[in-house]
Short mmCIF file of C-alpha atoms and ligand atoms in Angstrom, two decimals:
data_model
loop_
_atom_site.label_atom_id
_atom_site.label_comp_id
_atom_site.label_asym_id
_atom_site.label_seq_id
_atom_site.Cartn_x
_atom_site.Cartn_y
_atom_site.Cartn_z
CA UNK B 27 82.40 71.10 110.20
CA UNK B 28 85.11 68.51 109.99
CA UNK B 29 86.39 67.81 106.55
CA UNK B 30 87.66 63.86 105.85
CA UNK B 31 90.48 62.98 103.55
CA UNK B 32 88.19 60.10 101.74
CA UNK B 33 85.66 63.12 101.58
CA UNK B 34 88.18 64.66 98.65
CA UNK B 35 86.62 63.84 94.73
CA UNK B 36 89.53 62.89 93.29
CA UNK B 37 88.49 64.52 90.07
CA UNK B 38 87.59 67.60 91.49
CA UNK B 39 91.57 67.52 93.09
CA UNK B 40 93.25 66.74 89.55
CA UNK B 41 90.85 69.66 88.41
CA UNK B 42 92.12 71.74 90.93
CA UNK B 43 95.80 70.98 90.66
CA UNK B 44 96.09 71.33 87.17
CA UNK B 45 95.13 74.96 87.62
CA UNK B 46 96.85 75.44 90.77
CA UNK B 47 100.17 74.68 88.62
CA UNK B 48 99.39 76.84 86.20
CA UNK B 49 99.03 79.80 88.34
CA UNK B 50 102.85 78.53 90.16
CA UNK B 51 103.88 78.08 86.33
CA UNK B 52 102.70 81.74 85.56
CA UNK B 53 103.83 83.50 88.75
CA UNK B 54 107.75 82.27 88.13
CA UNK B 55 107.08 83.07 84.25
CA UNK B 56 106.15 86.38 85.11
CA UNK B 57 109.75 86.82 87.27
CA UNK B 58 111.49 85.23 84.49
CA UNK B 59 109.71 87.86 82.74
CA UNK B 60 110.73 91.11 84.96
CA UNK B 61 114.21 89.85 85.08
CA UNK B 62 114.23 90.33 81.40
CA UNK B 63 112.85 93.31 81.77
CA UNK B 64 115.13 95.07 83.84
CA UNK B 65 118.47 93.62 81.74
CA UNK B 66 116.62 94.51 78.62
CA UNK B 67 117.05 91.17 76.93
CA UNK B 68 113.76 90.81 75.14
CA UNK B 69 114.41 93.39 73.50
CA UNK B 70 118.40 92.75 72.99
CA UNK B 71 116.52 89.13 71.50
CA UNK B 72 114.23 90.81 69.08
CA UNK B 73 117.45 93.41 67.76
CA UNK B 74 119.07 89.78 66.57
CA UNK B 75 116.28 87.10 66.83
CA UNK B 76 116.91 84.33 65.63
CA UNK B 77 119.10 83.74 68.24
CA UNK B 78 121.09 81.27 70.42
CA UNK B 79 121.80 81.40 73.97
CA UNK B 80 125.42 82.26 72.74
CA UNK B 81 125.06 84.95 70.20
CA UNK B 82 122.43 86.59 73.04
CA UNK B 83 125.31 86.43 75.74
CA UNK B 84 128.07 87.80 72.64
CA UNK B 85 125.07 91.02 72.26
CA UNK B 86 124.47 91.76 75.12
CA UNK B 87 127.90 91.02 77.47
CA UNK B 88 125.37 88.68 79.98
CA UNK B 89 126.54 84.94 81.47
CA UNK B 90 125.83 82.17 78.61
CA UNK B 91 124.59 79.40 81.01
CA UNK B 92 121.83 81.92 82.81
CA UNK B 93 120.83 83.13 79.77
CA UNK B 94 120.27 79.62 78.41
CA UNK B 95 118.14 78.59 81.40
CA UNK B 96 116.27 81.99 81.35
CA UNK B 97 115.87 81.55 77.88
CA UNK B 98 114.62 77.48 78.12
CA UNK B 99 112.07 78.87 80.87
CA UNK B 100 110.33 81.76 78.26
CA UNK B 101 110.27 78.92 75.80
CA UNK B 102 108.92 76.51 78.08
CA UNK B 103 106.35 79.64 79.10
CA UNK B 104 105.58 80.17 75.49
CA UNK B 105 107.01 83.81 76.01
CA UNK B 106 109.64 83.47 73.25
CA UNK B 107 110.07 80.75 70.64
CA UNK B 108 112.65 77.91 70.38
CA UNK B 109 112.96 76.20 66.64
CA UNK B 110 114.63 73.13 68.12
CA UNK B 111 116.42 72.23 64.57
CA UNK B 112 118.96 75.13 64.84
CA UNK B 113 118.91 75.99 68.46
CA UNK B 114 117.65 79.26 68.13
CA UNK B 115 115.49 81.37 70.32
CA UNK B 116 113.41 84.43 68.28
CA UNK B 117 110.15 86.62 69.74
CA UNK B 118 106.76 86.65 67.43
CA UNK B 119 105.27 90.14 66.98
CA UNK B 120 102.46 89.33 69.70
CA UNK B 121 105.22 88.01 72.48
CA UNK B 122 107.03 91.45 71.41
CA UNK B 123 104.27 93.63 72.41
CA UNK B 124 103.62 91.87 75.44
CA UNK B 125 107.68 91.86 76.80
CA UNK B 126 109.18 94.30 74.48
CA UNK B 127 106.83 97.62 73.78
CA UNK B 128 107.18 100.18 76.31
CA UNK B 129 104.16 102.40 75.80
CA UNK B 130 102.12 99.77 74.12
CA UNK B 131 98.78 99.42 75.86
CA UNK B 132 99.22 95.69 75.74
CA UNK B 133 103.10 95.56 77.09
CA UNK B 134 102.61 93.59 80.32
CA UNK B 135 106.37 95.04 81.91
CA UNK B 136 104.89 97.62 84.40
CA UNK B 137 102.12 95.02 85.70
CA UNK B 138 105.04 92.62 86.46
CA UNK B 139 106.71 95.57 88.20
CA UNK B 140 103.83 96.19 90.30
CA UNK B 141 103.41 92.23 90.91
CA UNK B 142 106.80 92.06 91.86
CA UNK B 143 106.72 94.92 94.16
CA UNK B 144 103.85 92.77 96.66
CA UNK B 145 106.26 89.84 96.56
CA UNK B 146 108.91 92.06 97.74
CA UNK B 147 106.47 93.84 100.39
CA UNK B 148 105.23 90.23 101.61
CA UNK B 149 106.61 90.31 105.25
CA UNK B 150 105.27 93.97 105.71
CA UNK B 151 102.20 92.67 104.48
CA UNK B 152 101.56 89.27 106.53
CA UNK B 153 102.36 91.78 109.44
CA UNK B 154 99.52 93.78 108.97
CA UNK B 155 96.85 90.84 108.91
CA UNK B 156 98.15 90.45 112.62
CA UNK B 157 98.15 94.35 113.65
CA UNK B 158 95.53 95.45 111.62
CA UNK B 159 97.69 98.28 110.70
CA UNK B 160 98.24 100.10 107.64
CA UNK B 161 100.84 100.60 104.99
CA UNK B 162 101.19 103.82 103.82
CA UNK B 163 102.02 104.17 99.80
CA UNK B 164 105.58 105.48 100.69
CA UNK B 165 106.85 102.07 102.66
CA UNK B 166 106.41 99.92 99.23
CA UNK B 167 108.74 98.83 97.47
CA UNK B 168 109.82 101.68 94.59
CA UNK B 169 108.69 99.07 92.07
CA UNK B 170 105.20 99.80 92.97
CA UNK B 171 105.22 103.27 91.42
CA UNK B 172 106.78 102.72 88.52
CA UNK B 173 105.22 99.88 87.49
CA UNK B 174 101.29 101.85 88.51
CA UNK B 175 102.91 104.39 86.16
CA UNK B 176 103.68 102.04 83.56
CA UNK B 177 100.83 100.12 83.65
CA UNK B 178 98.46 102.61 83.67
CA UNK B 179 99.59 105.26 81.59
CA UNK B 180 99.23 103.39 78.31
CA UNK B 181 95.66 102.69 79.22
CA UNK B 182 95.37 106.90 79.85
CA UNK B 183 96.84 107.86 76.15
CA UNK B 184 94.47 105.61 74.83
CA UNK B 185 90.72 106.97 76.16
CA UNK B 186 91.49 110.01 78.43
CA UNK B 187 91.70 112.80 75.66
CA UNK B 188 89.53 110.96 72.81
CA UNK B 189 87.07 108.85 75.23
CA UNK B 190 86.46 109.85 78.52
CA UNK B 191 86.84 113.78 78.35
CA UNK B 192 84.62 114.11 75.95
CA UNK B 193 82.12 111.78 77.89
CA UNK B 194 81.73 114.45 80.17
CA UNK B 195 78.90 116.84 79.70
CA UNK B 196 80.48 120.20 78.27
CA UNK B 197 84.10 119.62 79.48
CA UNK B 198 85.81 119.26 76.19
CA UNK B 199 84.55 122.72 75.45
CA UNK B 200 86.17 124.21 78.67
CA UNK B 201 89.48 122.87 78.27
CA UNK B 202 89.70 123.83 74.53
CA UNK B 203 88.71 127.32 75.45
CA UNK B 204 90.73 127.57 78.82
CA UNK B 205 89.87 125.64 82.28
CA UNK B 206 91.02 125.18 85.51
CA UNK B 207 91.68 121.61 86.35
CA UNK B 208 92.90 119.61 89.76
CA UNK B 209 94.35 115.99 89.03
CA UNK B 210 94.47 114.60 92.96
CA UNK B 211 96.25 111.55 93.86
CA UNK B 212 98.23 112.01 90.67
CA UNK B 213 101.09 109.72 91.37
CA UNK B 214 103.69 110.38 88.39
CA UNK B 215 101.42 112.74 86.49
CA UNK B 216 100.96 110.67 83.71
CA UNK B 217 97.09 112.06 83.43
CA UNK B 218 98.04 115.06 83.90
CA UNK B 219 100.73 115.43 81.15
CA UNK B 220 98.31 114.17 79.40
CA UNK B 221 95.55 116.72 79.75
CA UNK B 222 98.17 119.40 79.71
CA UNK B 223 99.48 118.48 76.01
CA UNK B 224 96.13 118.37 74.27
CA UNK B 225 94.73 121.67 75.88
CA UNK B 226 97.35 124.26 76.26
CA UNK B 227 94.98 126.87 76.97
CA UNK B 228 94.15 125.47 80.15
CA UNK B 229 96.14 125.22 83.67
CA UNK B 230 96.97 121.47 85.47
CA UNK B 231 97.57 121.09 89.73
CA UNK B 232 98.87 117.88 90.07
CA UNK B 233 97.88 117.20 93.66
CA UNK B 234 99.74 114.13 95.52
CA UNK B 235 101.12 113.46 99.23
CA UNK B 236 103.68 111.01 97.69
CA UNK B 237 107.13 113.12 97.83
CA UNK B 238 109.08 111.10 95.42
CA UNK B 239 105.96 110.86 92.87
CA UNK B 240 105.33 114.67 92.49
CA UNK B 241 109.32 114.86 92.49
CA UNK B 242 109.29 112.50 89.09
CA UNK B 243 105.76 114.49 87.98
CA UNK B 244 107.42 117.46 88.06
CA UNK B 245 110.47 115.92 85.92
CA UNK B 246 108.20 114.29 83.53
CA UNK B 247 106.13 117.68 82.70
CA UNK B 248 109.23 119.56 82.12
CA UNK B 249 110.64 116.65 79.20
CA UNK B 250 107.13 116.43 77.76
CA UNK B 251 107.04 120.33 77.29
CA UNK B 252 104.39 121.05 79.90
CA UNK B 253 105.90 122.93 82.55
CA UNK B 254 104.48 126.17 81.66
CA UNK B 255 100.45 125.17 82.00
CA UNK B 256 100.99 122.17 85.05
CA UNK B 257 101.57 122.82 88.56
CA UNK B 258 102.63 120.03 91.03
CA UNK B 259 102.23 119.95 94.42
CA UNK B 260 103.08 117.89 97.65
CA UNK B 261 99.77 117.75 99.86
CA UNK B 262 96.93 115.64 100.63
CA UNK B 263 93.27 115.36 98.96
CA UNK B 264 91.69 116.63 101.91
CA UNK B 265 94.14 119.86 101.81
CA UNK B 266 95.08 120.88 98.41
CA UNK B 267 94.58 124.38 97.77
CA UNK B 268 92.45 126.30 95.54
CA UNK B 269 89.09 126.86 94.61
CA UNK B 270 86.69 127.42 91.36
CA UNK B 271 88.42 124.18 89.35
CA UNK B 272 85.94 123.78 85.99
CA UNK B 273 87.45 119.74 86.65
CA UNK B 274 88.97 117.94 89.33
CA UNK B 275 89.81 114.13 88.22
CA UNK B 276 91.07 111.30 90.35
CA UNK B 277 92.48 108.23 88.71
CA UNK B 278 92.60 105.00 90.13
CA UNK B 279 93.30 106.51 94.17
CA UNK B 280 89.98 107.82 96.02
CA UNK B 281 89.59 104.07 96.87
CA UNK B 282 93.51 104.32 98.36
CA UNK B 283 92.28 107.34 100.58
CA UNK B 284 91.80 107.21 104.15
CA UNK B 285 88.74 109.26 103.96
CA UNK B 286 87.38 109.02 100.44
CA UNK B 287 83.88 111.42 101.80
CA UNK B 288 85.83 113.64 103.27
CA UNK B 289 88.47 113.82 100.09
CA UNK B 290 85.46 113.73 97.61
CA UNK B 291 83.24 116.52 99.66
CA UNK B 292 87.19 119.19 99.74
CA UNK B 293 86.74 118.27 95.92
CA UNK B 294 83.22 119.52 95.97
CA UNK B 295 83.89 122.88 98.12
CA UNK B 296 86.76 123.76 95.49
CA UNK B 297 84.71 123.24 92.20
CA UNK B 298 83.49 126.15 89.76
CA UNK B 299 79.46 126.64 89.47
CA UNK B 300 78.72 123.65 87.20
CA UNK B 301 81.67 121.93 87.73
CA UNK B 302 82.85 118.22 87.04
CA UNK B 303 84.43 115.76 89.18
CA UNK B 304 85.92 112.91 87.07
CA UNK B 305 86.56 109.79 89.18
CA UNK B 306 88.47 106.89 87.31
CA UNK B 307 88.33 103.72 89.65
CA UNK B 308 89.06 99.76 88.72
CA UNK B 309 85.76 98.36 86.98
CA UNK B 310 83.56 96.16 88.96
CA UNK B 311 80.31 94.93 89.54
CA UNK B 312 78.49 95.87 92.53
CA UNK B 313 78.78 92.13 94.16
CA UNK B 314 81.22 90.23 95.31
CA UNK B 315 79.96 87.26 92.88
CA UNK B 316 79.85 89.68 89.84
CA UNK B 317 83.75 90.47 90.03
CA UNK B 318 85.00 86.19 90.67
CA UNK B 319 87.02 86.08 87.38
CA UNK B 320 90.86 86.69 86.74
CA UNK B 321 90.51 90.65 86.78
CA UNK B 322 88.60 90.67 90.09
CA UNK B 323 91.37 88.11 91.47
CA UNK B 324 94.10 90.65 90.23
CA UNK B 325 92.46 93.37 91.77
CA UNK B 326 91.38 92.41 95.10
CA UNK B 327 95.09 90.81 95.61
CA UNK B 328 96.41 93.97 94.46
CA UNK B 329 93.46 95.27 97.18
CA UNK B 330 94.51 93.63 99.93
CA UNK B 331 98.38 94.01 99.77
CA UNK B 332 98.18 98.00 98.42
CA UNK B 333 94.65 99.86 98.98
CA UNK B 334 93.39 98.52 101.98
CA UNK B 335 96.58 99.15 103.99
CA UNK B 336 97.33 102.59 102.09
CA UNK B 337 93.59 103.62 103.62
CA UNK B 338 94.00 101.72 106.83
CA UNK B 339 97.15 103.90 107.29
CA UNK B 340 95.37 107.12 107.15
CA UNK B 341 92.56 108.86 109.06
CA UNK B 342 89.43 107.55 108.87
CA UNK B 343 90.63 103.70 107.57
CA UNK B 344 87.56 103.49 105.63
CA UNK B 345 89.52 100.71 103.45
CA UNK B 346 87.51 101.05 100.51
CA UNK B 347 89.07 98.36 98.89
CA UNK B 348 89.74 98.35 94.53
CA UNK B 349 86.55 96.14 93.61
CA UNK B 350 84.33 98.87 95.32
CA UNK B 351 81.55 99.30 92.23
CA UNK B 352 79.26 101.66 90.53
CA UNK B 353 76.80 101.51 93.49
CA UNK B 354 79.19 102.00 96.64
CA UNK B 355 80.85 104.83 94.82
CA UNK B 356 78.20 106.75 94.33
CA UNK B 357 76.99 105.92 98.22
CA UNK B 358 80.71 107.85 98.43
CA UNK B 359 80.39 110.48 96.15
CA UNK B 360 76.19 111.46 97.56
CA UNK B 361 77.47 111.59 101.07
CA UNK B 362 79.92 114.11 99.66
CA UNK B 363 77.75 116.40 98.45
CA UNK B 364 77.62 114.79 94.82
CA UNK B 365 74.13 115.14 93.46
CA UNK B 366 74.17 113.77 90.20
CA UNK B 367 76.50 110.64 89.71
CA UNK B 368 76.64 108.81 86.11
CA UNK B 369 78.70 106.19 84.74
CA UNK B 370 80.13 108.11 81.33
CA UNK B 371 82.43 105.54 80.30
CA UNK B 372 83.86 101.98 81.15
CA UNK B 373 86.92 99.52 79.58
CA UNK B 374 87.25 96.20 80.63
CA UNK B 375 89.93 97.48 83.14
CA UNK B 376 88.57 101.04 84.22
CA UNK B 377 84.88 102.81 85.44
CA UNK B 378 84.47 106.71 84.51
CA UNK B 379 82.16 108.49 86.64
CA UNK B 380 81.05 111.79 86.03
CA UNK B 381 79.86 113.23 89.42
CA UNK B 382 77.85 116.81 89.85
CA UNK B 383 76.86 118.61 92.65
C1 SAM J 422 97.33 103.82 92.54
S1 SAM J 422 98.12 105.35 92.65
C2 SAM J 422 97.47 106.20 91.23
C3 SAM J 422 98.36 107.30 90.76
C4 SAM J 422 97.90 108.06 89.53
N1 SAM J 422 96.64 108.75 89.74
C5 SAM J 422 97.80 107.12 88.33
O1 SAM J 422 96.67 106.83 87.92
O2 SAM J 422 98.85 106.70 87.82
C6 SAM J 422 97.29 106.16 94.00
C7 SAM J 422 97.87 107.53 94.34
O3 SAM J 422 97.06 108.13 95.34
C8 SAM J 422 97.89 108.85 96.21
N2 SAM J 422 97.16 109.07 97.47
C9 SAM J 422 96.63 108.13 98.28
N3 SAM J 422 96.01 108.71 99.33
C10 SAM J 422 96.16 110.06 99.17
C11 SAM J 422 95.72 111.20 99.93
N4 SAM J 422 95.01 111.05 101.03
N5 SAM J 422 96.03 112.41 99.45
C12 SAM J 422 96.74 112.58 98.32
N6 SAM J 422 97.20 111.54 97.58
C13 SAM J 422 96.88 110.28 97.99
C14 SAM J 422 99.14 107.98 96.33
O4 SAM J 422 100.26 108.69 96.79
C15 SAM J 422 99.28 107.48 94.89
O5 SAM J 422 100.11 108.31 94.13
#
């Protein structure tokens, strides 16, 4: 089909445009926003909001004019305020979460990191369309994991120990009186601190073939306290040692695997009699059509630059992809061996699976 030029409605084009800017507007606001980030000057601005560009640049040692501009382009964003009658730049308490709240569930920082970290990937990236080639987790940019870690962990302190644990038929029970538990694909451990604060009696593997991530998981453990019930080690899903595990939980990376059956049906030879897998995956509908909206846009970008190629790169390629859904997963999780699959909890963001044999 050839398309004309007098074909275009020039309504539907404004309609169009007007959004199309907003999205350029929002992707340089969030880089004016990770730039802040890493100098710390939100947060230098909320220590003396109100402030000028000037008494900013005195605080914090930084160049007047870029802080000016930076600081015209947040205002412009609506990221921080600008009372034009005294020239003075200050941060409500709702812009303050968002830039300046490490920890908060609703500080935006690490999902600018992660953002950031595609943009910096992009030639990799375009290269693989052409090669249909992966790229393994490792060749991203650094960014990637912290900003997964920073993103996500928030999101874990708020329904992993009070929510979705005790979702699970019985599991609560184990780990108060003493379990064994495998966290695979752990990343930074940030789920598996977790688990290992609130139930002391019970023992934590951290499983990951990231190097540098275990590295940092085995760091983190040791200042939260935990070293004595977690163990973290380098290997893959398909390999990680051990048998009769009361719980194995994956967060957010069966869908990164090469070989999600194969990873899902190891996690099924190494489970205790009545055993629970716990698999935490991106929410989605089962449709393509279901998951058109800003979150399904976020994820199947973040999809097609990250998960795709991290599966591509491994054996097997199955290339799940992030917007999988309730129905394909538990397609996965039967061919592995899985039995009984159930959806035990959802947020807007995340879909908790509780999967039997
Ligand atoms: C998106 S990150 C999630 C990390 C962590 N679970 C979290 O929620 O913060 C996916 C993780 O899966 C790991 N991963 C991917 N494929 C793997 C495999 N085949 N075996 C072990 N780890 C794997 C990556 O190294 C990465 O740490």
């Amino acid at each position: 089909m050839t398309m004309h030029l007098n074909e275009v409605d020039a309504g539907k084009l404004e309609q169009l445009q007007g959004k199309v800017i907003n999205d350029v507007a929002g992707s340089l606001g969030l880089l004016m926003a990770y730039i802040g980030d890493k100098l710390d000057l939100y947060s230098a601005l909320l220590e003396i909001s109100p402030a000028s560009s000037r008494e900013l640049a005195d605080s914090t040692g930084m160049d007047e004019r870029y802080l000016r501009e930076w600081l015209s382009a947040n205002a412009a964003a609506g990221y921080v305020n600008y009372d034009a009658a005294s020239g003075k730049f200050s941060l409500s308490p709702e812009q303050a979460v968002i830039f300046a709240s490490e920890g908060h569930p609703a500080c935006m920082q690490g999902f600018f990191q992660a953002v950031m970290s595609v943009y910096i990937d992009e030639p990799k990236l375009t290269e693989v369309f052409r090669s249909g080639q992966g790229l393994p987790w490792r060749e991203h940019s650094p960014c990637l994991f912290c900003g997964t870690e920073r993103f996500f962990r928030p999101m874990y302190a708020m329904n992993l120990i009070d929510v979705w644990l005790p979702a699970l038929d019985g599991v609560r029970e184990k780990l108060e009186a003493g379990a064994r538990v495998a966290d695979i694909g752990c990343g930074h451990g940030s789920s598996t601190i977790l688990m290992a604060k609130a139930f002391p009696n019970s023992t934590f593997h951290g499983f990951d073939f990231h190097e540098p991530s275990i590295e940092h998981a085995r760091e983190r453990a040791r200042a939260a306290g935990v070293a004595s019930n977690t163990i973290f080690e380098v290997v893959t899903a398909k390999e990680y040692p051990g048998k009769n595990y009361d719980l194995v939980t994956i967060f957010d990376a069966l869908h990164d695997m090469g070989d999600p059956v194969g990873a899902a049906s190891h996690v099924a030879s190494t489970l205790a009699d009545g055993g629970t897998l716990m698999l935490v995956e991106p929410f989605a509908g089962d449709s393509l059509e279901e998951n058109l909206h800003p979150l399904g846009q976020i994820y199947y970008s973040f999809s097609t630059m990250v998960c795709v190629p991290a599966s591509k790169s491994q054996k097997v390629g199955l290339g799940l992809g992030a917007q999988a859904g309730q129905k394909r997963l538990t397609e996965v999780l039967n061919a592995a061996g899985f039995g009984q699959v159930r959806r035990a909890a959802t947020t807007p963001t995340n879909l908790v699976l509780e999967a039997k044999i």
